[in-house]
Short mmCIF file of C-alpha atoms and ligand atoms in Angstrom, two decimals:
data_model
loop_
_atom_site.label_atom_id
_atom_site.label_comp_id
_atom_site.label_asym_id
_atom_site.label_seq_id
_atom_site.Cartn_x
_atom_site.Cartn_y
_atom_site.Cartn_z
CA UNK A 2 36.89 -9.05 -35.90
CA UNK A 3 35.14 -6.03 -34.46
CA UNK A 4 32.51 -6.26 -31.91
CA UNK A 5 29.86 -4.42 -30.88
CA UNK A 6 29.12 -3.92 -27.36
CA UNK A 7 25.42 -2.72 -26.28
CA UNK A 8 25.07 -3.21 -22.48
CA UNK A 9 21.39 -1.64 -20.93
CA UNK A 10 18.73 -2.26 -18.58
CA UNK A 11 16.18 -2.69 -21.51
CA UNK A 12 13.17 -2.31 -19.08
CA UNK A 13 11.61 -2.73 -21.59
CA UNK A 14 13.76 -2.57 -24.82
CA UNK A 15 12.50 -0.18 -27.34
CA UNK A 16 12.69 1.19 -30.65
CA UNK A 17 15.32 3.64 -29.51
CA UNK A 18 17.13 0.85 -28.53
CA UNK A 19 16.58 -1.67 -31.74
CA UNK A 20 17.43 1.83 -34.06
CA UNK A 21 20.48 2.50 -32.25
CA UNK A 22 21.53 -0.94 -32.78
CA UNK A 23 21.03 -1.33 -36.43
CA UNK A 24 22.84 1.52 -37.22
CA UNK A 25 25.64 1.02 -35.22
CA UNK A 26 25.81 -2.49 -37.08
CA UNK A 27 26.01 -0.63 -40.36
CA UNK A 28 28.05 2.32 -39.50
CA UNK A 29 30.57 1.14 -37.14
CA UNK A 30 31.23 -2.29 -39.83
CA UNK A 31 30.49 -4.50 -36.56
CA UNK A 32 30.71 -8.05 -37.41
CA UNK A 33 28.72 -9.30 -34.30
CA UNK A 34 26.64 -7.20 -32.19
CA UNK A 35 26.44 -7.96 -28.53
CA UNK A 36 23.00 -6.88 -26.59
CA UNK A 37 23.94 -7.52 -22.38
CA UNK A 38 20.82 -6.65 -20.61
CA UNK A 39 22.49 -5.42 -17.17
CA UNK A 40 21.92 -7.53 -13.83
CA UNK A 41 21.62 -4.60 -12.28
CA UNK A 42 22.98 -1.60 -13.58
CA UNK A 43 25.40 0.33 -12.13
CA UNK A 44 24.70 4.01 -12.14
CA UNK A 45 20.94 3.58 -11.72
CA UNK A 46 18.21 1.81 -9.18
CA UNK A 47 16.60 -1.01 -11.05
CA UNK A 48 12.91 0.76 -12.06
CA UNK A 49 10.52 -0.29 -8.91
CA UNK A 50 7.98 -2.73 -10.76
CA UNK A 51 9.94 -3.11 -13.16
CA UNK A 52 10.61 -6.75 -15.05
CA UNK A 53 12.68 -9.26 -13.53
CA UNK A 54 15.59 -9.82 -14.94
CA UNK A 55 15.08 -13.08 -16.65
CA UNK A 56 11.67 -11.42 -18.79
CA UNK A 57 14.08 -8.47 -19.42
CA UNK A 58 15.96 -11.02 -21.34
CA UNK A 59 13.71 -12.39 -23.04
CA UNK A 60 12.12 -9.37 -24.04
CA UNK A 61 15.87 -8.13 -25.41
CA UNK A 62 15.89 -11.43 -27.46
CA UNK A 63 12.79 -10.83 -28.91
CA UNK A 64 13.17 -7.11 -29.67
CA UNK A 65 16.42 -7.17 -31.43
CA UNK A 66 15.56 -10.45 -33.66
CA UNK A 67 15.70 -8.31 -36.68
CA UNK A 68 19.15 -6.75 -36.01
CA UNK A 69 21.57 -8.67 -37.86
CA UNK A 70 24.60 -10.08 -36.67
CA UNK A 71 23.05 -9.74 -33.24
CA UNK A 72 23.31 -12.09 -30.32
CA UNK A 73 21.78 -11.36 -26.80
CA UNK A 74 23.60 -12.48 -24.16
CA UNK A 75 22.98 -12.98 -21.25
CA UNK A 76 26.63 -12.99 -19.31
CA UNK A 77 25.96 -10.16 -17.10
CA UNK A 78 22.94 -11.49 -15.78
CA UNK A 79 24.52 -15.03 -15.22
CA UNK A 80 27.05 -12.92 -12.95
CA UNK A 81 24.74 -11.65 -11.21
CA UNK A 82 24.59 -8.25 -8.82
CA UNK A 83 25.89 -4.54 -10.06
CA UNK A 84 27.30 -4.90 -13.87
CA UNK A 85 30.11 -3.13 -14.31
CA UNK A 86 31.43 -2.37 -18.14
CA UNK A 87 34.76 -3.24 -17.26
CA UNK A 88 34.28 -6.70 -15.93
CA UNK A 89 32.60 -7.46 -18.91
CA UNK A 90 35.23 -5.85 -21.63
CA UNK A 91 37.67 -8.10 -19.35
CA UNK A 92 35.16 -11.29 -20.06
CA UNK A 93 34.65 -10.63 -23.81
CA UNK A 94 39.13 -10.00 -24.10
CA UNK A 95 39.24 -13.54 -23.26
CA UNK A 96 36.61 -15.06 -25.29
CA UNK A 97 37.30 -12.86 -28.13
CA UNK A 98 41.29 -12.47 -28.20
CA UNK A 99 42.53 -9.86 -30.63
CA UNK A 100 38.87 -8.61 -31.45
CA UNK A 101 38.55 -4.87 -32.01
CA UNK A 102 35.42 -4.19 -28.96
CA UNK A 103 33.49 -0.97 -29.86
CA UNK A 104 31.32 0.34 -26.42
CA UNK A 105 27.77 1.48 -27.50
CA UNK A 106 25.93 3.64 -25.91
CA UNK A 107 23.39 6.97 -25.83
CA UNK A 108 24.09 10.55 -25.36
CA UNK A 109 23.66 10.45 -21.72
CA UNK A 110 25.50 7.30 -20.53
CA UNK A 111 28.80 8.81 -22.79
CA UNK A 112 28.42 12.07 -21.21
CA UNK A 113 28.60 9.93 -17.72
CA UNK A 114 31.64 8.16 -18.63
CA UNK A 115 33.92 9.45 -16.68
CA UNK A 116 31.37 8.23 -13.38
CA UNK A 117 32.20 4.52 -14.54
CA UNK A 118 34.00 2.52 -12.57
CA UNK A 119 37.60 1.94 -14.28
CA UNK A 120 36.99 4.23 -16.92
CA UNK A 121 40.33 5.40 -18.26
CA UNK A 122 40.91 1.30 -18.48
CA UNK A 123 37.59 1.10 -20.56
CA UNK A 124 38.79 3.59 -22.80
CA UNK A 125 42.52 2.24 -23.13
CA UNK A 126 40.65 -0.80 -24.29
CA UNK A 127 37.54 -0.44 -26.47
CA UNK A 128 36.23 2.11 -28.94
CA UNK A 129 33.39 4.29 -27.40
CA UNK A 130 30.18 4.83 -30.04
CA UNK A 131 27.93 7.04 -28.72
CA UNK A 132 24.65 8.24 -30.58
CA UNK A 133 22.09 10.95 -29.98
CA UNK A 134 19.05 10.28 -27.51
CA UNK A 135 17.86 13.59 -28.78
CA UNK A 136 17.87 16.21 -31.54
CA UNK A 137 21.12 18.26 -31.10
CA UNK A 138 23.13 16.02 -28.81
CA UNK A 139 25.39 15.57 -31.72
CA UNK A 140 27.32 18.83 -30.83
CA UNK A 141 27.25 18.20 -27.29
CA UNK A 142 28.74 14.42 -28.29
CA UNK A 143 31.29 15.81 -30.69
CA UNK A 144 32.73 18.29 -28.40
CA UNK A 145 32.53 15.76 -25.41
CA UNK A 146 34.57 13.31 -28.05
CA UNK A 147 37.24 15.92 -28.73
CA UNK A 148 37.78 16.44 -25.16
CA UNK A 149 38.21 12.81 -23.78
CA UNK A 150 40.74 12.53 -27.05
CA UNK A 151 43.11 15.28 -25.27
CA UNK A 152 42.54 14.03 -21.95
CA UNK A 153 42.63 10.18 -21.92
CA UNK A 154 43.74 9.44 -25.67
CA UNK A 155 40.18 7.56 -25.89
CA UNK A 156 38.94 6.99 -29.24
CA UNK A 157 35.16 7.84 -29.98
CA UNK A 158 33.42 7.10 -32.97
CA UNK A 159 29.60 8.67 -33.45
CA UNK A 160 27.49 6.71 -35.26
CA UNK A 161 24.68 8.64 -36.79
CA UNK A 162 20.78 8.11 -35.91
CA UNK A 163 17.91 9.82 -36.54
CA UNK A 164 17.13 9.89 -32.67
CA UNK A 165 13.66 8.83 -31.47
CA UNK A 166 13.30 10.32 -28.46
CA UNK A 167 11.75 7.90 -26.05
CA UNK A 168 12.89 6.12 -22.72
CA UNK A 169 12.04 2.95 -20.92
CA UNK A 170 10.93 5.17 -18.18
CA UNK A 171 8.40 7.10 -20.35
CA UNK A 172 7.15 3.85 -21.39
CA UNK A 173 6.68 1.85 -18.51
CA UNK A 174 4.82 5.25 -17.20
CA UNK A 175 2.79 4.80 -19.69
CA UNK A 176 1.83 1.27 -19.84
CA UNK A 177 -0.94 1.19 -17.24
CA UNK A 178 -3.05 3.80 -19.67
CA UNK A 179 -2.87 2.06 -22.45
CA UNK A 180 0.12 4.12 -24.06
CA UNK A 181 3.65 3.28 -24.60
CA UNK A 182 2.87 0.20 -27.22
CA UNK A 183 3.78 2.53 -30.32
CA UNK A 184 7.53 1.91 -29.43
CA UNK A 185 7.79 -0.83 -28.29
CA UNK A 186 8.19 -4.54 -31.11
CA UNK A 187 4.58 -5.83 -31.35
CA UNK A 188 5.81 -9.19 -29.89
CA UNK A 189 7.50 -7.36 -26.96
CA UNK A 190 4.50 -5.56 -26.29
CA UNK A 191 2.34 -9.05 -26.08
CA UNK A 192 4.58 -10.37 -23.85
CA UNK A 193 4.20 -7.81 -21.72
CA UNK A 194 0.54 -8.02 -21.52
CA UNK A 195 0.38 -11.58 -21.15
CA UNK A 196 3.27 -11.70 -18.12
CA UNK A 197 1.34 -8.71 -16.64
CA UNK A 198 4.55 -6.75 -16.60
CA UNK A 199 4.65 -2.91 -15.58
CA UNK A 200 0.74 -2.57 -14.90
CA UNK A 201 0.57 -2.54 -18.59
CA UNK A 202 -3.74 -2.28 -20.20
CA UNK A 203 -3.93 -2.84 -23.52
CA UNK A 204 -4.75 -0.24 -26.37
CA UNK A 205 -7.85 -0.72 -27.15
CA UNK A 206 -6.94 -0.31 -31.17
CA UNK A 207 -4.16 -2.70 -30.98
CA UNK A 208 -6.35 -5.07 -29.11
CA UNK A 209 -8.94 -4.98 -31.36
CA UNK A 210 -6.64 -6.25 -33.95
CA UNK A 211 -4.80 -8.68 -31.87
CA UNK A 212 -8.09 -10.07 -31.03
CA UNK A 213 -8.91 -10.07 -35.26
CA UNK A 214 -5.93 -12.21 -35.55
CA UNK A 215 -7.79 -14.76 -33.64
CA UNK A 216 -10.77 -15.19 -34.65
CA UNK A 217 -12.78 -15.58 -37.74
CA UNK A 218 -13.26 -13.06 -40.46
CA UNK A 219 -16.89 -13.29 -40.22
CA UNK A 220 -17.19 -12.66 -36.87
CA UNK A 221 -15.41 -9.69 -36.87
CA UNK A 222 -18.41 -7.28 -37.68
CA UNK A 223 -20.04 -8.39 -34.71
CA UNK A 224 -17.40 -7.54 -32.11
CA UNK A 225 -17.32 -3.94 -33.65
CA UNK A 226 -20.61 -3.56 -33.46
CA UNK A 227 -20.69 -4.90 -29.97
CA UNK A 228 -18.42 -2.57 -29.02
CA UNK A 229 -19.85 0.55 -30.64
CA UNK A 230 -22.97 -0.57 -28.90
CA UNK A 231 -21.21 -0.90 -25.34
CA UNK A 232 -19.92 2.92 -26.08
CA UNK A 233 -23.38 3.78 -27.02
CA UNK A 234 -24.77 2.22 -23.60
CA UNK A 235 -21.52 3.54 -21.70
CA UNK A 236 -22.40 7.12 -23.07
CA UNK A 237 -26.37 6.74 -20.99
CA UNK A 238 -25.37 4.52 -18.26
CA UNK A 239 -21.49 5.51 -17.02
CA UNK A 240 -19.55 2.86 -16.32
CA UNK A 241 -15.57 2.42 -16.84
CA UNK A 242 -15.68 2.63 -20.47
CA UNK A 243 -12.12 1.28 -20.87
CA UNK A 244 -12.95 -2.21 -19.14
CA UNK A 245 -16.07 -2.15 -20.81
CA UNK A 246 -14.71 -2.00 -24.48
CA UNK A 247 -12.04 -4.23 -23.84
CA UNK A 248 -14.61 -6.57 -22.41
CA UNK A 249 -16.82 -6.03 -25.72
CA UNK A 250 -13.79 -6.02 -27.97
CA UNK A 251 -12.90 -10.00 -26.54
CA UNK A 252 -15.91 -11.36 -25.51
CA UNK A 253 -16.09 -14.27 -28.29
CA UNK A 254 -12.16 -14.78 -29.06
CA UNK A 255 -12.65 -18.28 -28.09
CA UNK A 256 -16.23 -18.66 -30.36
CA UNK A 257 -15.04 -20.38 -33.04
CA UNK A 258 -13.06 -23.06 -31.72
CA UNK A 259 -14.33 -26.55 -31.57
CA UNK A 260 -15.69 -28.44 -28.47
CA UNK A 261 -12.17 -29.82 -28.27
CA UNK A 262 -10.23 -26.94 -28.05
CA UNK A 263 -12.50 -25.20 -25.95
CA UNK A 264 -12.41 -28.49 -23.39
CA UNK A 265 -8.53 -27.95 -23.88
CA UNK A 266 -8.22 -24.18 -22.80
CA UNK A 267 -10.50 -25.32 -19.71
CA UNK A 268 -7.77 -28.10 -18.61
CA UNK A 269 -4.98 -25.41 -19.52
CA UNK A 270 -6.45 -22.75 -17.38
CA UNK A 271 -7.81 -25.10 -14.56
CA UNK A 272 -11.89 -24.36 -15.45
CA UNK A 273 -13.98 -26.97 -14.42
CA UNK A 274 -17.09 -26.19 -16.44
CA UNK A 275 -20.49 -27.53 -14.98
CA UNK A 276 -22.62 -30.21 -16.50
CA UNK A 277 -25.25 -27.73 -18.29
CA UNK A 278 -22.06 -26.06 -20.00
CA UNK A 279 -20.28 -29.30 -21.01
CA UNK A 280 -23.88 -30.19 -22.82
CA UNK A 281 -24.19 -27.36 -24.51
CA UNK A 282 -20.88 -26.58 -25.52
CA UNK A 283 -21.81 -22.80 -27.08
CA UNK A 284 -21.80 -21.82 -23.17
CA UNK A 285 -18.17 -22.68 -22.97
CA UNK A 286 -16.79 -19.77 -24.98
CA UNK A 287 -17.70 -17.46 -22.20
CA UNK A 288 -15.51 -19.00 -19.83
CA UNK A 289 -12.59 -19.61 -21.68
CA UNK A 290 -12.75 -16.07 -23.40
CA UNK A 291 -12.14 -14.96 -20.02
CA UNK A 292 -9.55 -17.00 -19.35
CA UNK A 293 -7.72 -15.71 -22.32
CA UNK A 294 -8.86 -12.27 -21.89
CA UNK A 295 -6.45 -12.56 -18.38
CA UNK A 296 -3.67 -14.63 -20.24
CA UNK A 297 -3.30 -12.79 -23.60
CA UNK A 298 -3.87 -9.32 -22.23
CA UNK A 299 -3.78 -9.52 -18.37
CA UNK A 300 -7.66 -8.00 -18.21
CA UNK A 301 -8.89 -6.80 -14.84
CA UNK A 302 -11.10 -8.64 -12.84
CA UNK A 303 -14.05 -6.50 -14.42
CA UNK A 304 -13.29 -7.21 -17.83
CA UNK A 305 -12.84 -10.77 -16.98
CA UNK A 306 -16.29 -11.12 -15.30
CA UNK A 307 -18.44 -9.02 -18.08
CA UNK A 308 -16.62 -11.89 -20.84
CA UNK A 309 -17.72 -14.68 -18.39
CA UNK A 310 -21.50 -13.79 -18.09
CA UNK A 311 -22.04 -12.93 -21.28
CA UNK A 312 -23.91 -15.56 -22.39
CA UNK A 313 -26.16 -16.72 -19.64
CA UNK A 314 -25.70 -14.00 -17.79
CA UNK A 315 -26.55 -14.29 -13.83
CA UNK A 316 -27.92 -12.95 -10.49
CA UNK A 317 -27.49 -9.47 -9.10
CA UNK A 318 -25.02 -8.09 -12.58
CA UNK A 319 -22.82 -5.56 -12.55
CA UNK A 320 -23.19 -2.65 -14.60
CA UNK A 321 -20.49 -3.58 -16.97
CA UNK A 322 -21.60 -6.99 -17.13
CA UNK A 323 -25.07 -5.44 -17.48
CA UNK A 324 -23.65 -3.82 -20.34
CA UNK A 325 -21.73 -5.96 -22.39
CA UNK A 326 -24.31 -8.96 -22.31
CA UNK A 327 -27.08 -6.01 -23.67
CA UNK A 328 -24.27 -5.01 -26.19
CA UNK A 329 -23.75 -8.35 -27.71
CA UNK A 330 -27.88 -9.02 -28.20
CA UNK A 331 -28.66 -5.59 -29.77
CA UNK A 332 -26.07 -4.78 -31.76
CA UNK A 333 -26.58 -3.38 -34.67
CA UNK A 334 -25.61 -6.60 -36.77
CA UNK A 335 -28.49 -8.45 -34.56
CA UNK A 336 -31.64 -8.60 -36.76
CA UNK A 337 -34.03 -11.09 -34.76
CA UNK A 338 -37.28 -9.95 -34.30
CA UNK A 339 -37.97 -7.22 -31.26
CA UNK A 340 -34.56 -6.47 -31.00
CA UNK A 341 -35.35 -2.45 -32.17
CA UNK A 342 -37.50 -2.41 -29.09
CA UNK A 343 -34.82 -4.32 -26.92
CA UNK A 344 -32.24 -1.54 -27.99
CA UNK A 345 -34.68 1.11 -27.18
CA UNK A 346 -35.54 -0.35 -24.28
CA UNK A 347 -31.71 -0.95 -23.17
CA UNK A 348 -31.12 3.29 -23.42
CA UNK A 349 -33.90 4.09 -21.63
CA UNK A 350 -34.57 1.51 -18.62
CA UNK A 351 -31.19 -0.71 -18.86
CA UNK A 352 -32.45 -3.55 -16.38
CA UNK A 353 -36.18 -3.57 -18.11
CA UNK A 354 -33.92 -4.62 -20.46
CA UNK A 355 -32.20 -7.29 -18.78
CA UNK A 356 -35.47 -8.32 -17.96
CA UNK A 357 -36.64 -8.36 -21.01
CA UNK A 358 -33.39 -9.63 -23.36
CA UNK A 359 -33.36 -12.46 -20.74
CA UNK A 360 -37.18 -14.05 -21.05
CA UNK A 361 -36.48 -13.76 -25.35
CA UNK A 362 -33.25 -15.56 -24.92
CA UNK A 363 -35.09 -17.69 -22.77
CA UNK A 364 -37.88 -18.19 -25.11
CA UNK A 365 -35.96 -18.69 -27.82
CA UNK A 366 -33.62 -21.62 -26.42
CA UNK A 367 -36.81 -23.40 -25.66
CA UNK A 368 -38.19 -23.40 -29.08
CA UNK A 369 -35.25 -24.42 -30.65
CA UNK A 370 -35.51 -27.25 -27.99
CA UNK A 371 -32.47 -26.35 -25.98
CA UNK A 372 -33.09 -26.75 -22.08
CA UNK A 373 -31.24 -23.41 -21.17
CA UNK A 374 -28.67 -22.79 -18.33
CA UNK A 375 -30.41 -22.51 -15.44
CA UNK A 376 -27.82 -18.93 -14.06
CA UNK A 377 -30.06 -17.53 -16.97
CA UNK A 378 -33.40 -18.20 -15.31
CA UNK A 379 -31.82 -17.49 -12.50
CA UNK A 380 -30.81 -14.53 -13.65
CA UNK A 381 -34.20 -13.13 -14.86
CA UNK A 382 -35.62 -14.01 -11.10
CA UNK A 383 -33.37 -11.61 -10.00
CA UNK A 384 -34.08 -8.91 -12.18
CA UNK A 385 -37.94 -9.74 -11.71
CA UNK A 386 -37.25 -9.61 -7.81
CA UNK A 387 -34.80 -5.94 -7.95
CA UNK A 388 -37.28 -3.97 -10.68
CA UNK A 389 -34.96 -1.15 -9.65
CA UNK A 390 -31.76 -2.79 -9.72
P1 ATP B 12 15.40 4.17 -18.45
O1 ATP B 12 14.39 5.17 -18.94
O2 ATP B 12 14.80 3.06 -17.64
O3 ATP B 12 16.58 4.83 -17.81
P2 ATP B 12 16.53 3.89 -21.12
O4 ATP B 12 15.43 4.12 -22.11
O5 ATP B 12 17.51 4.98 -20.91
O6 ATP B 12 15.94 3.40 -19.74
P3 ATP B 12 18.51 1.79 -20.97
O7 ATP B 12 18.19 0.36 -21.06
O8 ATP B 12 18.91 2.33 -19.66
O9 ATP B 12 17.22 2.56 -21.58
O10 ATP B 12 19.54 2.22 -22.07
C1 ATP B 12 20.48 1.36 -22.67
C2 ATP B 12 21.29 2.17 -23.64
O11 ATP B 12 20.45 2.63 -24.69
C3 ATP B 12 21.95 3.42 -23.05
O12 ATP B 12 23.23 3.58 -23.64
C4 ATP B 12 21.04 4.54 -23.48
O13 ATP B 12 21.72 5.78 -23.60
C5 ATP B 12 20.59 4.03 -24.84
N1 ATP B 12 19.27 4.56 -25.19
C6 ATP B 12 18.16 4.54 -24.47
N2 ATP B 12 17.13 5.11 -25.11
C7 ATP B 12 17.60 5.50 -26.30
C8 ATP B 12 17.03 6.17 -27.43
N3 ATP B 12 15.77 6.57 -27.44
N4 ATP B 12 17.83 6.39 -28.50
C9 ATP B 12 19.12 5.99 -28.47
N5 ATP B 12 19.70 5.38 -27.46
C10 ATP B 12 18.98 5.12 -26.37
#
């Protein structure tokens, strides 16, 4: 039996990582691949705010799902402090007697070897299989190979990639701009957002489709147009136009769902919705889209807050809440009548139209004979009271 050995730190794994691994599977004939994310590793500081190790795990299992004959373990984590290779060659000897143990790894930890603690033991007993980081290390590897053969009688066999050149490091750097996701599995990637791990703020592209996936088709025009028209209003007013999209981009997610599952989410994330929301249930989306918007994609406090007031809106706004609640009623999908002047209105005097978007929505809640939330009058005093804001 031969066995693949793939220890890292996979903070988080990546595509560099899930490459190297299926071709190593193929080209080294590896009946079982073994991922070990590292307890801590041995030649490096654990990243600071980086994952714990128990989400590194987890992420590992989730990234390498599609490499056959692949099992992550999680025996150097279960023995807990600096991981050392050779402990762990000695562990896998005795669970996997006779098995020919092949050592994994990228251009620069096999340039390190001889740094590693026992090394001319390691390479008495295991294979080493490097692969390139980087365009060109293959030279650098080859010649590296030739001269721990001479030296130590260690046996290296290359496996080829086309490298991707990309670290953990780079990513996790990029994370809190909303980069980094293009490497990283999809599912990895959500379950960073939604354990808040490295600072990490969504893309707003990938959001927009995450956010697709959950709600209905029909609605989907409408949160594009929202958002174009929070850009447009962002573009006049200022604002953080990041938040402000991402707020736009989520603010019905929870729209469609029944009063049921919207009473659910409130139990699951500990809302206690008032009496005026619980009898007219359309007022609950607002609340638990924030809620999600912090779960699903760890949204800041601004995002969250914009989501929550959309639909009554309230007393003394923010400017992004401000926006996003203008957004949503003039969009460009929104047809009802005065809305052209509302939209005019909203680019030249943006709490005129507050003022103004508020007494229609008003208005129009009453006619339908709907008593309305009374944040929203509330919310039109204020405006009425602060003519400039
Ligand atoms: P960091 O940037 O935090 O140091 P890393 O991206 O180097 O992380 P590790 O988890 O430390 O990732 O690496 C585990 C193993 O994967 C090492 O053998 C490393 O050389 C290899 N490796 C890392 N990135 C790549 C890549 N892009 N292509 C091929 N191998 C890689």
């Amino acid at each position: 039996m031969r066995i693949g050995i793939f220890g890292g730190t996979f903070d988080p794994p990546h595509e560099g990582h899930v490459k190297a691994a299926k071709a190593s599977v193929f080209g080294l004939g590896l009946d079982k691949l073994l991922v070990i994310p590292t307890a801590e590793p041995p030649h490096k500081n654990l990243a600071a705010g980086g994952a714990d190790a128990q989400s590194r795990l987890e992420m590992t299992r989730i990234a390498f799902k599609s490499v056959e004959k692949c099992l992550v373990s999680d025996m150097e984590i279960e023995r807990g402090g600096r991981s050392y290779t050779v402990d762990t060659l000695d562990a896998l000897k005795a669970e996997y007697p006779g098995a020919d143990l092949c050592l994994l790894m990228g251009t620069d930890m096999f340039l390190s070897i001889e740094g590693w603690r026992d090394y001319e033991k390691i390479m008495s007993e295991a294979v080493l299989a490097p692969f390139a980081r980087a365009e060109g290390d293959m030279e650098g590897i080859n010649a590296f190979a030739d001269r721990l053969w001479e030296k130590y009688k260690a046996r290296t066999v290359p496996v080829n990639i086309g490298p991707i050149e990309i670290s953990s490091t780079k990513i996790r750097r990029a994370l809190p701009h909303r980069g980094g996701f293009e490497h990283l599995d999809n599912e990895v990637y959500k379950y960073i957002l939604s354990h808040g791990l490295y600072g990490a703020r969504p893309d707003l592209d990938w959001l927009r489709e995450d956010v697709k996936t959950h709600m209905d088709l029909d609605r989907i025009p409408h949160m594009v147009g929202c958002e174009n028209m929070a850009i447009k209003l962002c573009l006049k007013w200022g604002g953080k136009v990041g938040n402000i999209r991402e707020a736009a981009i989520i603010h019905d997610i929870t729209k469609h769902l029944s009063l049921d599952e919207q009473l659910k989410l409130c139990e699951k994330y500990d809302i206690i919705p008032d009496n005026a929301e619980i009898e007219n249930p359309k007022l609950l989306h607002a609340i638990t889209g924030a809620a999600l918007a912090k779960a699903l994609y760890n949204s800041p406090e601004e995002v969250c807050e914009a989501i929550r007031w959309h639909t009554t809106g309230k007393a003394d706004m923010s400017l992004a809440e401000k926006i996003v609640y203008m957004a949503d009623y003039t969009e460009k999908n929104r047809t009802f009548e005065g809305v052209k002047e509302l939209r005019m209105l909203s680019s030249r005097d943006l709490d005129g139209a507050m003022r103004m978007g508020l007494e229609m929505s008003l208005n129009e809640l009453r006619d339908k004979g709907i008593v309305p939330h009374p944040r929203t009058q509330q919310a039109l005093e204020w405006f009425i009271e602060h003519p400039e804001g």
